[in-house]
PDB file of C-alpha atoms in Angstrom:
ATOM      1  CA  MET A   1     -21.761 -17.307  16.826  1.00  0.00           C
ATOM      2  CA  ILE A   2     -22.472 -19.502  13.836  1.00  0.00           C
ATOM      3  CA  THR A   3     -20.211 -20.924  11.165  1.00  0.00           C
ATOM      4  CA  ARG A   4     -21.267 -21.338   7.550  1.00  0.00           C
ATOM      5  CA  PRO A   5     -19.706 -21.585   4.095  1.00  0.00           C
ATOM      6  CA  ALA A   6     -18.337 -18.283   2.790  1.00  0.00           C
ATOM      7  CA  THR A   7     -20.092 -16.690  -0.176  1.00  0.00           C
ATOM      8  CA  ILE A   8     -19.177 -13.868  -2.507  1.00  0.00           C
ATOM      9  CA  ASP A   9     -21.291 -11.574  -0.311  1.00  0.00           C
ATOM     10  CA  ASP A  10     -18.818 -12.198   2.524  1.00  0.00           C
ATOM     11  CA  ALA A  11     -15.763 -10.862   0.670  1.00  0.00           C
ATOM     12  CA  GLU A  12     -16.003  -7.352   2.122  1.00  0.00           C
ATOM     13  CA  GLY A  13     -16.314  -8.647   5.693  1.00  0.00           C
ATOM     14  CA  MET A  14     -13.486 -11.120   5.166  1.00  0.00           C
ATOM     15  CA  ALA A  15     -11.247  -8.333   3.839  1.00  0.00           C
ATOM     16  CA  ALA A  16     -12.181  -6.264   6.890  1.00  0.00           C
ATOM     17  CA  VAL A  17     -11.043  -9.103   9.169  1.00  0.00           C
ATOM     18  CA  GLN A  18      -7.678  -9.319   7.431  1.00  0.00           C
ATOM     19  CA  ASN A  19      -7.279  -5.548   7.583  1.00  0.00           C
ATOM     20  CA  GLU A  20      -8.080  -5.562  11.324  1.00  0.00           C
ATOM     21  CA  ILE A  21      -5.330  -8.164  11.726  1.00  0.00           C
ATOM     22  CA  PHE A  22      -2.980  -5.921   9.704  1.00  0.00           C
ATOM     23  CA  ALA A  23      -3.904  -2.835  11.773  1.00  0.00           C
ATOM     24  CA  ALA A  24      -3.074  -4.782  14.940  1.00  0.00           C
ATOM     25  CA  GLY A  25       0.413  -5.499  13.559  1.00  0.00           C
ATOM     26  CA  LEU A  26      -0.285  -9.224  13.160  1.00  0.00           C
ATOM     27  CA  ARG A  27      -0.288  -9.350   9.355  1.00  0.00           C
ATOM     28  CA  LYS A  28       2.378  -8.026   7.003  1.00  0.00           C
ATOM     29  CA  THR A  29       0.110  -6.507   4.323  1.00  0.00           C
ATOM     30  CA  PRO A  30      -3.420  -5.132   4.007  1.00  0.00           C
ATOM     31  CA  THR A  31      -5.854  -6.670   1.532  1.00  0.00           C
ATOM     32  CA  ASP A  32      -8.900  -5.844  -0.593  1.00  0.00           C
ATOM     33  CA  VAL A  33     -12.153  -7.482  -1.691  1.00  0.00           C
ATOM     34  CA  GLU A  34     -10.757  -8.645  -5.051  1.00  0.00           C
ATOM     35  CA  THR A  35      -7.815 -10.422  -3.405  1.00  0.00           C
ATOM     36  CA  VAL A  36     -10.051 -12.118  -0.850  1.00  0.00           C
ATOM     37  CA  THR A  37     -12.451 -13.208  -3.587  1.00  0.00           C
ATOM     38  CA  ASN A  38      -9.687 -14.673  -5.759  1.00  0.00           C
ATOM     39  CA  THR A  39      -7.638 -16.198  -2.956  1.00  0.00           C
ATOM     40  CA  TYR A  40     -10.353 -17.714  -0.782  1.00  0.00           C
ATOM     41  CA  ILE A  41     -13.867 -17.648  -2.232  1.00  0.00           C
ATOM     42  CA  SER A  42     -13.289 -18.392  -5.928  1.00  0.00           C
ATOM     43  CA  ASP A  43      -9.972 -20.258  -5.796  1.00  0.00           C
ATOM     44  CA  PRO A  44     -10.220 -23.330  -8.070  1.00  0.00           C
ATOM     45  CA  ASP A  45      -8.317 -25.424  -5.484  1.00  0.00           C
ATOM     46  CA  ARG A  46     -10.774 -24.513  -2.710  1.00  0.00           C
ATOM     47  CA  ILE A  47     -12.109 -27.392  -0.676  1.00  0.00           C
ATOM     48  CA  ALA A  48     -13.897 -25.187   1.853  1.00  0.00           C
ATOM     49  CA  CYS A  49     -13.962 -21.647   3.146  1.00  0.00           C
ATOM     50  CA  THR A  50     -15.937 -21.063   6.313  1.00  0.00           C
ATOM     51  CA  VAL A  51     -16.870 -17.846   8.088  1.00  0.00           C
ATOM     52  CA  ALA A  52     -17.705 -17.347  11.759  1.00  0.00           C
ATOM     53  CA  VAL A  53     -20.458 -14.768  12.153  1.00  0.00           C
ATOM     54  CA  ASP A  54     -21.818 -13.078  15.288  1.00  0.00           C
ATOM     55  CA  GLU A  55     -25.494 -12.527  16.084  1.00  0.00           C
ATOM     56  CA  ASP A  56     -25.428  -9.202  14.221  1.00  0.00           C
ATOM     57  CA  GLY A  57     -24.066 -10.809  11.047  1.00  0.00           C
ATOM     58  CA  ARG A  58     -20.534  -9.431  11.482  1.00  0.00           C
ATOM     59  CA  ILE A  59     -17.777 -11.736  10.268  1.00  0.00           C
ATOM     60  CA  LEU A  60     -15.483 -12.538  13.183  1.00  0.00           C
ATOM     61  CA  GLY A  61     -13.088 -14.674  11.183  1.00  0.00           C
ATOM     62  CA  PHE A  62     -12.705 -17.222   8.441  1.00  0.00           C
ATOM     63  CA  GLN A  63     -10.797 -20.361   7.625  1.00  0.00           C
ATOM     64  CA  SER A  64      -9.737 -21.560   4.209  1.00  0.00           C
ATOM     65  CA  LEU A  65      -8.936 -25.115   3.169  1.00  0.00           C
ATOM     66  CA  LYS A  66      -7.368 -25.707  -0.245  1.00  0.00           C
ATOM     67  CA  LEU A  67      -5.930 -28.690  -2.043  1.00  0.00           C
ATOM     68  CA  ALA A  68      -2.152 -28.569  -2.524  1.00  0.00           C
ATOM     69  CA  THR A  69      -1.374 -28.922  -6.221  1.00  0.00           C
ATOM     70  CA  ALA A  70       1.826 -28.626  -8.260  1.00  0.00           C
ATOM     71  CA  ALA A  71       0.914 -25.106  -9.430  1.00  0.00           C
ATOM     72  CA  GLY A  72       0.156 -22.232  -7.082  1.00  0.00           C
ATOM     73  CA  ASN A  73       1.718 -23.911  -4.062  1.00  0.00           C
ATOM     74  CA  PRO A  74       3.816 -21.165  -2.432  1.00  0.00           C
ATOM     75  CA  TYR A  75       4.649 -23.174   0.700  1.00  0.00           C
ATOM     76  CA  GLY A  76       5.914 -26.321  -1.026  1.00  0.00           C
ATOM     77  CA  VAL A  77       3.217 -28.487   0.535  1.00  0.00           C
ATOM     78  CA  ALA A  78       3.055 -32.086  -0.737  1.00  0.00           C
ATOM     79  CA  GLU A  79       0.513 -32.524  -3.524  1.00  0.00           C
ATOM     80  CA  GLY A  80      -2.752 -33.965  -2.275  1.00  0.00           C
ATOM     81  CA  TRP A  81      -2.468 -32.430   1.188  1.00  0.00           C
ATOM     82  CA  GLY A  82      -4.819 -29.741   2.407  1.00  0.00           C
ATOM     83  CA  ILE A  83      -3.526 -26.221   3.046  1.00  0.00           C
ATOM     84  CA  ILE A  84      -5.277 -24.358   5.850  1.00  0.00           C
ATOM     85  CA  GLY A  85      -5.342 -20.643   6.592  1.00  0.00           C
ATOM     86  CA  THR A  86      -7.039 -19.055   9.598  1.00  0.00           C
ATOM     87  CA  HIS A  87      -7.926 -15.379   9.976  1.00  0.00           C
ATOM     88  CA  VAL A  88      -9.702 -14.196  13.140  1.00  0.00           C
ATOM     89  CA  SER A  89     -10.266 -10.543  13.978  1.00  0.00           C
ATOM     90  CA  PRO A  90      -8.344  -9.327  17.030  1.00  0.00           C
ATOM     91  CA  PHE A  91     -11.758  -8.135  18.280  1.00  0.00           C
ATOM     92  CA  ALA A  92     -12.942 -11.772  18.336  1.00  0.00           C
ATOM     93  CA  ALA A  93      -9.821 -13.356  19.807  1.00  0.00           C
ATOM     94  CA  ARG A  94     -10.358 -15.938  22.539  1.00  0.00           C
ATOM     95  CA  LYS A  95     -14.097 -16.201  21.896  1.00  0.00           C
ATOM     96  CA  GLY A  96     -14.057 -19.650  20.306  1.00  0.00           C
ATOM     97  CA  ALA A  97     -14.139 -18.600  16.644  1.00  0.00           C
ATOM     98  CA  GLY A  98     -10.958 -20.501  15.769  1.00  0.00           C
ATOM     99  CA  LYS A  99     -12.156 -23.758  17.314  1.00  0.00           C
ATOM    100  CA  ALA A 100     -15.592 -23.415  15.707  1.00  0.00           C
ATOM    101  CA  LEU A 101     -14.025 -22.750  12.318  1.00  0.00           C
ATOM    102  CA  PHE A 102     -11.757 -25.772  12.623  1.00  0.00           C
ATOM    103  CA  ARG A 103     -14.684 -28.078  13.444  1.00  0.00           C
ATOM    104  CA  ALA A 104     -16.310 -27.075  10.134  1.00  0.00           C
ATOM    105  CA  THR A 105     -13.015 -27.320   8.224  1.00  0.00           C
ATOM    106  CA  LEU A 106     -12.282 -30.749   9.661  1.00  0.00           C
ATOM    107  CA  GLU A 107     -15.690 -31.996   8.476  1.00  0.00           C
ATOM    108  CA  ALA A 108     -14.928 -30.691   4.972  1.00  0.00           C
ATOM    109  CA  ALA A 109     -11.463 -32.296   5.005  1.00  0.00           C
ATOM    110  CA  GLU A 110     -12.878 -35.664   6.030  1.00  0.00           C
ATOM    111  CA  ALA A 111     -15.654 -35.483   3.418  1.00  0.00           C
ATOM    112  CA  PHE A 112     -13.051 -34.652   0.753  1.00  0.00           C
ATOM    113  CA  GLY A 113     -10.884 -37.574   1.837  1.00  0.00           C
ATOM    114  CA  LEU A 114      -7.796 -35.637   2.925  1.00  0.00           C
ATOM    115  CA  LYS A 115      -5.232 -37.518   4.974  1.00  0.00           C
ATOM    116  CA  ASP A 116      -3.025 -34.550   5.929  1.00  0.00           C
ATOM    117  CA  ILE A 117      -3.438 -30.772   6.365  1.00  0.00           C
ATOM    118  CA  ASP A 118      -0.554 -28.287   6.398  1.00  0.00           C
ATOM    119  CA  ALA A 119      -0.487 -25.000   8.289  1.00  0.00           C
ATOM    120  CA  SER A 120       2.535 -22.942   7.211  1.00  0.00           C
ATOM    121  CA  ILE A 121       2.897 -20.242   9.861  1.00  0.00           C
ATOM    122  CA  GLY A 122       5.307 -17.341  10.003  1.00  0.00           C
ATOM    123  CA  ALA A 123       8.225 -18.171  12.294  1.00  0.00           C
ATOM    124  CA  ASP A 124       7.520 -14.909  14.142  1.00  0.00           C
ATOM    125  CA  ASN A 125       3.787 -15.647  14.581  1.00  0.00           C
ATOM    126  CA  ASP A 126       3.673 -17.090  18.103  1.00  0.00           C
ATOM    127  CA  MET A 127      -0.123 -16.733  18.342  1.00  0.00           C
ATOM    128  CA  GLY A 128      -0.679 -18.638  15.112  1.00  0.00           C
ATOM    129  CA  GLN A 129       1.689 -21.406  16.152  1.00  0.00           C
ATOM    130  CA  ALA A 130      -0.019 -21.718  19.545  1.00  0.00           C
ATOM    131  CA  TYR A 131      -3.473 -21.858  17.912  1.00  0.00           C
ATOM    132  CA  TYR A 132      -2.526 -24.686  15.579  1.00  0.00           C
ATOM    133  CA  GLU A 133      -0.802 -26.619  18.393  1.00  0.00           C
ATOM    134  CA  ALA A 134      -3.927 -26.252  20.552  1.00  0.00           C
ATOM    135  CA  ILE A 135      -6.149 -27.841  17.892  1.00  0.00           C
ATOM    136  CA  GLY A 136      -3.831 -30.780  17.240  1.00  0.00           C
ATOM    137  CA  PHE A 137      -1.312 -29.702  14.600  1.00  0.00           C
ATOM    138  CA  ARG A 138       2.325 -30.707  15.123  1.00  0.00           C
ATOM    139  CA  THR A 139       5.519 -29.307  13.591  1.00  0.00           C
ATOM    140  CA  TYR A 140       6.830 -31.521  10.795  1.00  0.00           C
ATOM    141  CA  ARG A 141       9.271 -29.161   9.073  1.00  0.00           C
ATOM    142  CA  THR A 142      10.660 -25.645   9.260  1.00  0.00           C
ATOM    143  CA  THR A 143      12.000 -23.239   6.682  1.00  0.00           C
ATOM    144  CA  GLU A 144      13.945 -20.027   7.049  1.00  0.00           C
ATOM    145  CA  ASP A 145      10.776 -18.046   7.772  1.00  0.00           C
ATOM    146  CA  ARG A 146       8.039 -20.657   8.427  1.00  0.00           C
ATOM    147  CA  VAL A 147       7.050 -23.290  10.922  1.00  0.00           C
ATOM    148  CA  CYS A 148       5.033 -25.943   9.081  1.00  0.00           C
ATOM    149  CA  LYS A 149       2.594 -27.935  11.151  1.00  0.00           C
ATOM    150  CA  ALA A 150       0.605 -30.986  10.066  1.00  0.00           C
ATOM    151  CA  TYR A 151      -2.732 -32.382  11.153  1.00  0.00           C
ATOM    152  CA  ARG A 152      -3.127 -36.079  10.391  1.00  0.00           C
ATOM    153  CA  LEU A 153      -6.673 -37.276   9.719  1.00  0.00           C
ATOM    154  CA  GLY A 154      -7.915 -40.814  10.332  1.00  0.00           C
TER     155      GLY A 154
END
């Protein structure tokens, strides 16, 4: 497995990952290439978006890191923080994709100068909460439907 920056050519594979997560009952809605492109690859607040790819070129998962700004901040994250999102295919679970993705994301966060990263996870998403805890995120606030975890850099 390798990790590398996501490109527009990855949008179809990234959408497939999210749809595999949806089909497994771990995501509330399906997605499409246009949504993935706009939300992750071409987002103007993007700091990094990294894909994990197997030896056959199949995308196993991806991780997005965006800058929290006043506009387009659906989770109420403090401005200037990073906002992370992780999407790993159920077919690639427990194969190290999440840890590999976070290593690349952490490098991007440090290079950008972030001090804090937020992961806003569905309150019913036990797997997501466990993943973020395992890589060093800690709960700093909760909402009615979210557990918000922070990773402190430096």
